[in-house]
Amino acid sequence: EAQVTQNPRYLITVTGKKLTVTCSQNMNHEYMSWYRQDPGLGLRQIYYSMNVEVTDKGDVPEGYKVSRKEKRNFPLILESPSPNQTSLYFCASSNWGTMYNEQFFGPGTRLTVL
Amino acid sequence: KQEVTQIPAALSVPEGENLVLNCSFTDSAIYNLQWFRQDPGKGLTSLLLIQSSQREQTSGRLNASLDKSSGRSTLYIAASQPGDSATYLCAVPASGGGADGLTFGKGTHLIIQP
C-alpha cells in the first residue's frame, strides 16, 4: 500500500530535550516536506527536500533541522524543543516536477513540549 | 505571495442535502489545486487533484471545479451523509511549480446532521 508513515504519532517531552520525528514514504517520491498545523494559523511548511541531499527552508524553519540521506526518509529534528513548538506535524511527499504532483500526507505527529 | 481563502468557515446541514464549498486563491498561475479532508486530530486525506488544464474532476459523490482565470474552485458534495462530517481543505502550490510546497486555506468545518 502506497503510504507516508510517521513515528511517533504522539510525543510529550520537556524543553531542551532533543527529539527526532521520522518520516518514510514507499512511493519513490523525490519531493518530501514537513508542515506544522496550529489552530487559527492553518498548515505551514517547515522544510522541504527536492531530492537526496537537497533541502531548503519553508515558511517557518526556525528551531528545526532536517536531513535527506535516503530517498525514502526525511526526519525532522528538534535540537532544543521549546513550548512554542507544541503542534501537530505532518510529513508529505509527491512526484514534484510532474504535472500530476499529488501530495500525500502522513497521519501526523502530535507533539507537546512542556 | 499566494493566499487561499475558504468560505464558509463552518457549515451545518441536514443529511441528504447537496452542498458547495468555496475556495479562492490570489495568484492564478498554478499548476494544480488539491482538495483534502481532515478528520479531527487526524491526517490529511487527498480527495481530488485538478490540474490547471482541467475544468473539473469527479470522485464518487464529490465534484471539484477549477476556474483559474477567476482564482476560484468549488467542491460539490452530493447527497451528504453524516460520514462526510470533517474539515475540508483547499491547497495550491505556494509558487508556480510548487517546489516550496502548498499554501492551504483555513478550511471549511462541515457537520452533517443525521
PDB file of N, CA, C and O in Angstrom, chain B residues 39-72:
ATOM      1  N   ASP B  39     -10.126  14.642   9.307  1.00  0.00           N
ATOM      2  CA  ASP B  39     -10.966  14.316  10.454  1.00  0.00           C
ATOM      3  C   ASP B  39     -10.269  14.816  11.715  1.00  0.00           C
ATOM      4  O   ASP B  39      -9.034  14.951  11.738  1.00  0.00           O
ATOM      5  N   PRO B  40     -11.012  15.092  12.782  1.00  0.00           N
ATOM      6  CA  PRO B  40     -10.434  15.714  13.973  1.00  0.00           C
ATOM      7  C   PRO B  40      -9.188  14.995  14.476  1.00  0.00           C
ATOM      8  O   PRO B  40      -9.213  13.793  14.727  1.00  0.00           O
ATOM      9  N   GLY B  41      -8.099  15.734  14.599  1.00  0.00           N
ATOM     10  CA  GLY B  41      -6.854  15.187  15.123  1.00  0.00           C
ATOM     11  C   GLY B  41      -6.169  14.175  14.216  1.00  0.00           C
ATOM     12  O   GLY B  41      -5.224  13.511  14.630  1.00  0.00           O
ATOM     13  N   LYS B  42      -6.638  14.077  12.998  1.00  0.00           N
ATOM     14  CA  LYS B  42      -6.095  13.068  12.090  1.00  0.00           C
ATOM     15  C   LYS B  42      -5.336  13.712  10.937  1.00  0.00           C
ATOM     16  O   LYS B  42      -5.208  14.928  10.840  1.00  0.00           O
ATOM     17  N   GLY B  43      -4.846  12.852  10.053  1.00  0.00           N
ATOM     18  CA  GLY B  43      -4.086  13.315   8.910  1.00  0.00           C
ATOM     19  C   GLY B  43      -4.960  13.843   7.790  1.00  0.00           C
ATOM     20  O   GLY B  43      -6.181  13.866   7.890  1.00  0.00           O
ATOM     21  N   LEU B  44      -4.300  14.276   6.717  1.00  0.00           N
ATOM     22  CA  LEU B  44      -4.998  14.808   5.558  1.00  0.00           C
ATOM     23  C   LEU B  44      -5.165  13.702   4.521  1.00  0.00           C
ATOM     24  O   LEU B  44      -4.190  13.047   4.148  1.00  0.00           O
ATOM     25  N   THR B  45      -6.380  13.544   4.052  1.00  0.00           N
ATOM     26  CA  THR B  45      -6.671  12.576   3.001  1.00  0.00           C
ATOM     27  C   THR B  45      -6.934  13.342   1.719  1.00  0.00           C
ATOM     28  O   THR B  45      -7.806  14.209   1.677  1.00  0.00           O
ATOM     29  N   SER B  46      -6.179  13.035   0.673  1.00  0.00           N
ATOM     30  CA  SER B  46      -6.385  13.696  -0.603  1.00  0.00           C
ATOM     31  C   SER B  46      -7.694  13.224  -1.225  1.00  0.00           C
ATOM     32  O   SER B  46      -7.948  12.022  -1.339  1.00  0.00           O
ATOM     33  N   LEU B  47      -8.530  14.178  -1.603  1.00  0.00           N
ATOM     34  CA  LEU B  47      -9.815  13.849  -2.224  1.00  0.00           C
ATOM     35  C   LEU B  47      -9.746  13.964  -3.738  1.00  0.00           C
ATOM     36  O   LEU B  47     -10.152  13.048  -4.457  1.00  0.00           O
ATOM     37  N   LEU B  48      -9.273  15.097  -4.212  1.00  0.00           N
ATOM     38  CA  LEU B  48      -9.242  15.357  -5.640  1.00  0.00           C
ATOM     39  C   LEU B  48      -8.086  16.274  -5.960  1.00  0.00           C
ATOM     40  O   LEU B  48      -7.767  17.183  -5.201  1.00  0.00           O
ATOM     41  N   LEU B  49      -7.463  16.029  -7.105  1.00  0.00           N
ATOM     42  CA  LEU B  49      -6.419  16.897  -7.639  1.00  0.00           C
ATOM     43  C   LEU B  49      -6.877  17.353  -9.015  1.00  0.00           C
ATOM     44  O   LEU B  49      -7.195  16.520  -9.872  1.00  0.00           O
ATOM     45  N   ILE B  50      -6.952  18.658  -9.225  1.00  0.00           N
ATOM     46  CA  ILE B  50      -7.319  19.185 -10.531  1.00  0.00           C
ATOM     47  C   ILE B  50      -6.097  19.853 -11.135  1.00  0.00           C
ATOM     48  O   ILE B  50      -5.512  20.750 -10.532  1.00  0.00           O
ATOM     49  N   GLN B  51      -5.735  19.417 -12.305  1.00  0.00           N
ATOM     50  CA  GLN B  51      -4.619  20.058 -12.992  1.00  0.00           C
ATOM     51  C   GLN B  51      -5.101  21.365 -13.615  1.00  0.00           C
ATOM     52  O   GLN B  51      -6.289  21.537 -13.875  1.00  0.00           O
ATOM     53  N   SER B  52      -4.170  22.251 -13.883  1.00  0.00           N
ATOM     54  CA  SER B  52      -4.535  23.580 -14.375  1.00  0.00           C
ATOM     55  C   SER B  52      -5.255  23.533 -15.713  1.00  0.00           C
ATOM     56  O   SER B  52      -6.020  24.430 -16.055  1.00  0.00           O
ATOM     57  N   SER B  53      -5.029  22.452 -16.474  1.00  0.00           N
ATOM     58  CA  SER B  53      -5.667  22.340 -17.792  1.00  0.00           C
ATOM     59  C   SER B  53      -7.080  21.769 -17.702  1.00  0.00           C
ATOM     60  O   SER B  53      -7.798  21.729 -18.704  1.00  0.00           O
ATOM     61  N   GLN B  54      -7.468  21.316 -16.509  1.00  0.00           N
ATOM     62  CA  GLN B  54      -8.787  20.714 -16.336  1.00  0.00           C
ATOM     63  C   GLN B  54      -9.780  21.734 -15.788  1.00  0.00           C
ATOM     64  O   GLN B  54      -9.401  22.676 -15.085  1.00  0.00           O
ATOM     65  N   ARG B  55     -11.049  21.506 -16.064  1.00  0.00           N
ATOM     66  CA  ARG B  55     -12.104  22.358 -15.525  1.00  0.00           C
ATOM     67  C   ARG B  55     -12.734  21.734 -14.297  1.00  0.00           C
ATOM     68  O   ARG B  55     -13.226  22.420 -13.418  1.00  0.00           O
ATOM     69  N   GLU B  56     -12.776  20.373 -14.295  1.00  0.00           N
ATOM     70  CA  GLU B  56     -13.349  19.705 -13.146  1.00  0.00           C
ATOM     71  C   GLU B  56     -12.836  18.287 -13.032  1.00  0.00           C
ATOM     72  O   GLU B  56     -12.258  17.730 -13.963  1.00  0.00           O
ATOM     73  N   GLN B  57     -13.077  17.723 -11.839  1.00  0.00           N
ATOM     74  CA  GLN B  57     -12.640  16.369 -11.527  1.00  0.00           C
ATOM     75  C   GLN B  57     -13.693  15.764 -10.604  1.00  0.00           C
ATOM     76  O   GLN B  57     -14.209  16.442  -9.716  1.00  0.00           O
ATOM     77  N   THR B  58     -13.989  14.487 -10.839  1.00  0.00           N
ATOM     78  CA  THR B  58     -15.061  13.839 -10.074  1.00  0.00           C
ATOM     79  C   THR B  58     -14.545  12.566  -9.414  1.00  0.00           C
ATOM     80  O   THR B  58     -13.747  11.834  -9.996  1.00  0.00           O
ATOM     81  N   SER B  59     -15.038  12.334  -8.192  1.00  0.00           N
ATOM     82  CA  SER B  59     -14.767  11.083  -7.493  1.00  0.00           C
ATOM     83  C   SER B  59     -15.989  10.748  -6.649  1.00  0.00           C
ATOM     84  O   SER B  59     -16.255  11.386  -5.633  1.00  0.00           O
ATOM     85  N   GLY B  60     -16.745   9.768  -7.114  1.00  0.00           N
ATOM     86  CA  GLY B  60     -17.946   9.376  -6.382  1.00  0.00           C
ATOM     87  C   GLY B  60     -18.934  10.527  -6.272  1.00  0.00           C
ATOM     88  O   GLY B  60     -19.349  11.103  -7.269  1.00  0.00           O
ATOM     89  N   ARG B  61     -19.300  10.873  -5.040  1.00  0.00           N
ATOM     90  CA  ARG B  61     -20.253  11.969  -4.815  1.00  0.00           C
ATOM     91  C   ARG B  61     -19.579  13.343  -4.795  1.00  0.00           C
ATOM     92  O   ARG B  61     -20.243  14.353  -4.545  1.00  0.00           O
ATOM     93  N   LEU B  62     -18.297  13.382  -5.035  1.00  0.00           N
ATOM     94  CA  LEU B  62     -17.559  14.640  -4.986  1.00  0.00           C
ATOM     95  C   LEU B  62     -17.247  15.123  -6.392  1.00  0.00           C
ATOM     96  O   LEU B  62     -16.863  14.333  -7.259  1.00  0.00           O
ATOM     97  N   ASN B  63     -17.407  16.428  -6.580  1.00  0.00           N
ATOM     98  CA  ASN B  63     -17.032  17.046  -7.848  1.00  0.00           C
ATOM     99  C   ASN B  63     -16.341  18.362  -7.540  1.00  0.00           C
ATOM    100  O   ASN B  63     -16.898  19.213  -6.841  1.00  0.00           O
ATOM    101  N   ALA B  64     -15.132  18.515  -8.055  1.00  0.00           N
ATOM    102  CA  ALA B  64     -14.404  19.758  -7.856  1.00  0.00           C
ATOM    103  C   ALA B  64     -14.239  20.466  -9.186  1.00  0.00           C
ATOM    104  O   ALA B  64     -13.939  19.827 -10.196  1.00  0.00           O
ATOM    105  N   SER B  65     -14.443  21.764  -9.176  1.00  0.00           N
ATOM    106  CA  SER B  65     -14.263  22.559 -10.382  1.00  0.00           C
ATOM    107  C   SER B  65     -13.141  23.566 -10.165  1.00  0.00           C
ATOM    108  O   SER B  65     -12.826  23.917  -9.027  1.00  0.00           O
ATOM    109  N   LEU B  66     -12.569  24.010 -11.257  1.00  0.00           N
ATOM    110  CA  LEU B  66     -11.478  24.983 -11.192  1.00  0.00           C
ATOM    111  C   LEU B  66     -11.657  26.036 -12.279  1.00  0.00           C
ATOM    112  O   LEU B  66     -11.829  25.703 -13.450  1.00  0.00           O
ATOM    113  N   ASP B  67     -11.642  27.294 -11.858  1.00  0.00           N
ATOM    114  CA  ASP B  67     -11.649  28.415 -12.784  1.00  0.00           C
ATOM    115  C   ASP B  67     -10.393  29.233 -12.478  1.00  0.00           C
ATOM    116  O   ASP B  67     -10.391  30.091 -11.594  1.00  0.00           O
ATOM    117  N   LYS B  68      -9.332  28.943 -13.212  1.00  0.00           N
ATOM    118  CA  LYS B  68      -8.046  29.599 -12.941  1.00  0.00           C
ATOM    119  C   LYS B  68      -8.107  31.097 -13.126  1.00  0.00           C
ATOM    120  O   LYS B  68      -7.558  31.858 -12.336  1.00  0.00           O
ATOM    121  N   SER B  69      -8.791  31.525 -14.173  1.00  0.00           N
ATOM    122  CA  SER B  69      -8.783  32.956 -14.503  1.00  0.00           C
ATOM    123  C   SER B  69      -9.400  33.798 -13.400  1.00  0.00           C
ATOM    124  O   SER B  69      -8.971  34.933 -13.153  1.00  0.00           O
ATOM    125  N   SER B  70     -10.395  33.237 -12.718  1.00  0.00           N
ATOM    126  CA  SER B  70     -11.033  33.989 -11.634  1.00  0.00           C
ATOM    127  C   SER B  70     -10.456  33.629 -10.277  1.00  0.00           C
ATOM    128  O   SER B  70     -10.857  34.200  -9.261  1.00  0.00           O
ATOM    129  N   GLY B  71      -9.549  32.648 -10.226  1.00  0.00           N
ATOM    130  CA  GLY B  71      -8.942  32.250  -8.971  1.00  0.00           C
ATOM    131  C   GLY B  71      -9.908  31.562  -8.031  1.00  0.00           C
ATOM    132  O   GLY B  71      -9.888  31.812  -6.822  1.00  0.00           O
ATOM    133  N   ARG B  72     -10.739  30.673  -8.575  1.00  0.00           N
ATOM    134  CA  ARG B  72     -11.748  30.026  -7.738  1.00  0.00           C
ATOM    135  C   ARG B  72     -11.843  28.528  -8.009  1.00  0.00           C
ATOM    136  O   ARG B  72     -11.627  28.066  -9.124  1.00  0.00           O
TER     137      ARG B  72
END
